[in-house]
Coordinates of N, CA, C and O in Angstrom, one line a residue:
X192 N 0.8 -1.2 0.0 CA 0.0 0.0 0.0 C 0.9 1.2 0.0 O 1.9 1.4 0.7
X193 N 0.5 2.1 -0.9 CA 1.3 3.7 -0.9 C 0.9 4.5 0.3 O -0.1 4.4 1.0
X194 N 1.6 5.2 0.4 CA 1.4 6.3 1.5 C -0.3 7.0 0.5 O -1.5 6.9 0.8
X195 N 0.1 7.3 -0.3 CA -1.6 7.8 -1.1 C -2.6 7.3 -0.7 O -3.6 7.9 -0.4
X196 N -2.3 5.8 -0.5 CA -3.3 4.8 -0.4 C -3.8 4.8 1.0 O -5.0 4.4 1.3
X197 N -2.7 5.3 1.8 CA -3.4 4.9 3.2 C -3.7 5.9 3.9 O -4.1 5.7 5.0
X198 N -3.6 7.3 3.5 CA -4.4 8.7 3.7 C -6.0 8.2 4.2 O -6.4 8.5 5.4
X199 N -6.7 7.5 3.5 CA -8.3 7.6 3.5 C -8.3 6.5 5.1 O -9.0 6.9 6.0
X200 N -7.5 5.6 5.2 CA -7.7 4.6 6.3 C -6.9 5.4 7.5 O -7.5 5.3 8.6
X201 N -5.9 6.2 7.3 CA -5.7 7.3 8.3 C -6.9 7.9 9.0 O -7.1 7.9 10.2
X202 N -7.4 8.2 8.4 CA -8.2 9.6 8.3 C -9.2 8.7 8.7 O -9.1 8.8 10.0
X203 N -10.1 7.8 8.5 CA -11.3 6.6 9.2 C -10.8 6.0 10.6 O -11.6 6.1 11.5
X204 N -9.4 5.3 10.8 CA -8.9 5.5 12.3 C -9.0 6.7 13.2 O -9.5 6.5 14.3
X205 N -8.5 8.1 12.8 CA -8.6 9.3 13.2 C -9.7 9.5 13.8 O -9.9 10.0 14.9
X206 N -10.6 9.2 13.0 CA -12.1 9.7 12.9 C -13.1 8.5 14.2 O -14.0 8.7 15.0
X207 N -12.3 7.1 13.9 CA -13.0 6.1 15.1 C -12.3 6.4 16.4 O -12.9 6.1 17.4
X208 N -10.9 7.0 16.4 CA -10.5 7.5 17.9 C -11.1 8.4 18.6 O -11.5 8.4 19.8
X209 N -11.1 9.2 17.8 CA -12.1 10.9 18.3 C -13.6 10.0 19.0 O -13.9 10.0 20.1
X210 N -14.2 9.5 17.7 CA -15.6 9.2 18.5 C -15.6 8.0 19.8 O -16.6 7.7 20.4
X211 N -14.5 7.7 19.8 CA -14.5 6.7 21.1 C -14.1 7.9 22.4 O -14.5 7.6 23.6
X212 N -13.6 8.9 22.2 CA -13.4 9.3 23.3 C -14.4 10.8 23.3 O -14.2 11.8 24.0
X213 N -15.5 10.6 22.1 CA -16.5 12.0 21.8 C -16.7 12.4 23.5 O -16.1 13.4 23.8
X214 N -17.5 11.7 24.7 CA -17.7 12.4 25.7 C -16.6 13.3 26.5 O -16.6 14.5 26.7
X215 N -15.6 12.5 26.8 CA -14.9 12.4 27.8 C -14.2 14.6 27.0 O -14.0 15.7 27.5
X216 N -14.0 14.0 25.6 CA -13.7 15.6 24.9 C -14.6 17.0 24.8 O -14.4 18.2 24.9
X217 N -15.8 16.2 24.6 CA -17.2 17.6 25.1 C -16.7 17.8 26.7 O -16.1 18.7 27.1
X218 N -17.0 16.8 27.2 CA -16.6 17.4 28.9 C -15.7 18.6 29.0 O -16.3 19.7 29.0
X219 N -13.6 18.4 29.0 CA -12.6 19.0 28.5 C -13.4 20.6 28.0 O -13.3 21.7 28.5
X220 N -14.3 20.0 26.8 CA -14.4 21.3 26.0 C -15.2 22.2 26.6 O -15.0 23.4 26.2
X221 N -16.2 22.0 27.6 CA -17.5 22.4 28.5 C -16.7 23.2 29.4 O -16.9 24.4 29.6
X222 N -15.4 22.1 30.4 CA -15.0 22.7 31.4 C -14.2 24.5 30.8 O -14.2 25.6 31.3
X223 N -13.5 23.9 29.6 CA -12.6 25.0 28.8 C -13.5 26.6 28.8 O -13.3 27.7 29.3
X224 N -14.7 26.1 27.9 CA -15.8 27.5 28.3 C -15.4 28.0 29.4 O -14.5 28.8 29.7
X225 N -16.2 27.3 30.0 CA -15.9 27.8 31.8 C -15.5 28.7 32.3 O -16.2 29.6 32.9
X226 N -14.0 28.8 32.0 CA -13.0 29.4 32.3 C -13.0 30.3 31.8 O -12.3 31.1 32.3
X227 N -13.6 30.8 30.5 CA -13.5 32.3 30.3 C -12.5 33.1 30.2 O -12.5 34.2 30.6
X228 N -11.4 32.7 29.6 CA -10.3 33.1 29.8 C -10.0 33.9 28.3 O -10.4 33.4 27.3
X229 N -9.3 35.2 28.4 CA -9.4 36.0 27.0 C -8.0 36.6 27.2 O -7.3 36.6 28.2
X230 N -7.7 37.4 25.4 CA -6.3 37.4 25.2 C -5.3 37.0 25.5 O -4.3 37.7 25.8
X231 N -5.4 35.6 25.3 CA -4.2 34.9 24.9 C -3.8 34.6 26.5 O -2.7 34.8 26.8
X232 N -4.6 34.4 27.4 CA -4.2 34.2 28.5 C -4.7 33.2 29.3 O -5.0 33.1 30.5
X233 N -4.8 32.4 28.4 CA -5.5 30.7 28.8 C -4.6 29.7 29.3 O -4.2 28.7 28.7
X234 N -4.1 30.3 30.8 CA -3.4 29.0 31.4 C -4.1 27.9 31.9 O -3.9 26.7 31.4
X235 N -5.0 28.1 32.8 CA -5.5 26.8 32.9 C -6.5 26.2 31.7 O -6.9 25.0 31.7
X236 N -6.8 27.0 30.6 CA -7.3 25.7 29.6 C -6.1 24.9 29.0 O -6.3 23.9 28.3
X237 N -4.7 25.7 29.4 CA -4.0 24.8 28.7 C -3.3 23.7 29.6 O -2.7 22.7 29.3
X238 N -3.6 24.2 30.9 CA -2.9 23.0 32.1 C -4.1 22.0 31.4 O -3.8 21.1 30.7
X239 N -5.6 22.3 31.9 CA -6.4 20.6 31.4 C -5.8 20.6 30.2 O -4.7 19.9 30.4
X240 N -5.8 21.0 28.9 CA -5.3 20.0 27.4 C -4.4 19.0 27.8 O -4.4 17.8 27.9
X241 N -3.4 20.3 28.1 CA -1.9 19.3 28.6 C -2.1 17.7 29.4 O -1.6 16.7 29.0
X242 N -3.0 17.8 30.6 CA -3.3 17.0 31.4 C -3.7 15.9 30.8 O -3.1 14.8 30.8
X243 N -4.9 16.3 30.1 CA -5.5 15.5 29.1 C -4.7 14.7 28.2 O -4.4 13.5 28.3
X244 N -4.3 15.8 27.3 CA -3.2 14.6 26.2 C -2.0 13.6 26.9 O -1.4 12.8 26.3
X245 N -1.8 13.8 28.1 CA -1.0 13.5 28.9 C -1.9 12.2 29.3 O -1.1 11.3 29.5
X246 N -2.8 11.9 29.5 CA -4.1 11.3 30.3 C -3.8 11.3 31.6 O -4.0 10.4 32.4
X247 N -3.4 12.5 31.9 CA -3.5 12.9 33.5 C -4.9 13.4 33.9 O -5.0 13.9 35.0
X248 N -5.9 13.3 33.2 CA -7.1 13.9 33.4 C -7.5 13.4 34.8 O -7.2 14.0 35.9
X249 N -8.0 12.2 34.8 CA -8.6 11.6 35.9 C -7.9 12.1 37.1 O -8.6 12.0 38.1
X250 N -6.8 12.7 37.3 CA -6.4 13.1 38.8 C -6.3 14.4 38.5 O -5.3 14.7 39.1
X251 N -6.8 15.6 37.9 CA -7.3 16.8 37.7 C -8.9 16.9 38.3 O -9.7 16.0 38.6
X252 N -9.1 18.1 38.3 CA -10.0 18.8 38.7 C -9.9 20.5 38.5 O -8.8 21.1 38.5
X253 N -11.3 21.2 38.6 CA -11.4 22.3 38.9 C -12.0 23.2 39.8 O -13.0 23.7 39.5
X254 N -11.7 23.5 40.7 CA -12.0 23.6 42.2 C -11.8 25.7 42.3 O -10.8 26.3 42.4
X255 N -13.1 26.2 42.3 CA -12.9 27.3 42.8 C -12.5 28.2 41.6 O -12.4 29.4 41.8
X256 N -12.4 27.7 40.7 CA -12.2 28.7 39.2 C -10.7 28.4 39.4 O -10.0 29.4 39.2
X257 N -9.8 27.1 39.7 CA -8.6 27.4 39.5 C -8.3 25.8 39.1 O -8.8 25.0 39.8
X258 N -7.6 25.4 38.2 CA -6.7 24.3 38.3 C -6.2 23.9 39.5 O -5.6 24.7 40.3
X259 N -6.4 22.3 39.6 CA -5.7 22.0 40.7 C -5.6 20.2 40.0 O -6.3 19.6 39.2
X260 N -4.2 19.8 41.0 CA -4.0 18.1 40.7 C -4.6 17.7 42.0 O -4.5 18.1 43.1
X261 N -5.4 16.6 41.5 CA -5.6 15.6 42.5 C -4.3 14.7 43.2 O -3.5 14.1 42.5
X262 N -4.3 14.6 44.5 CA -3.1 14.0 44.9 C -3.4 12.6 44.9 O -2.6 11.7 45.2

């Protein structure tokens, strides 16, 4: 198979990982609102991403309008 060839089967894996993890990313994206954070000054939506792509999620939380790790 060419790299040409395996673009479309890329792209249908891509597409079945996202929707396996569709909740868990609305959540992330719900909590991100939240935070309200403007001009370029989105630390803690970028601590959860980070957390997240990390799968540090589960010992995160948002407590009080602030990032915090669960110990």
């Amino acid at each position: 198979m060419t790299q040409v060839q395996s673009i479309p089967n890329t792209v249908h894996r891509i597409a079945e990982l996202v929707e396996q993890k569709r909740e868990p990313l609305i959540e992330v994206s719900e909590r991100i609102w939240e935070f309200a954070e403007t001009r370029y000054e989105e630390s803690r939506s970028a601590e959860l991403m980070s957390a997240v792509l990390e799968g540090k999620a589960s010992r995160c939380s948002v407590r009080q309008g602030a990032f915090q790790r669960r110990s």
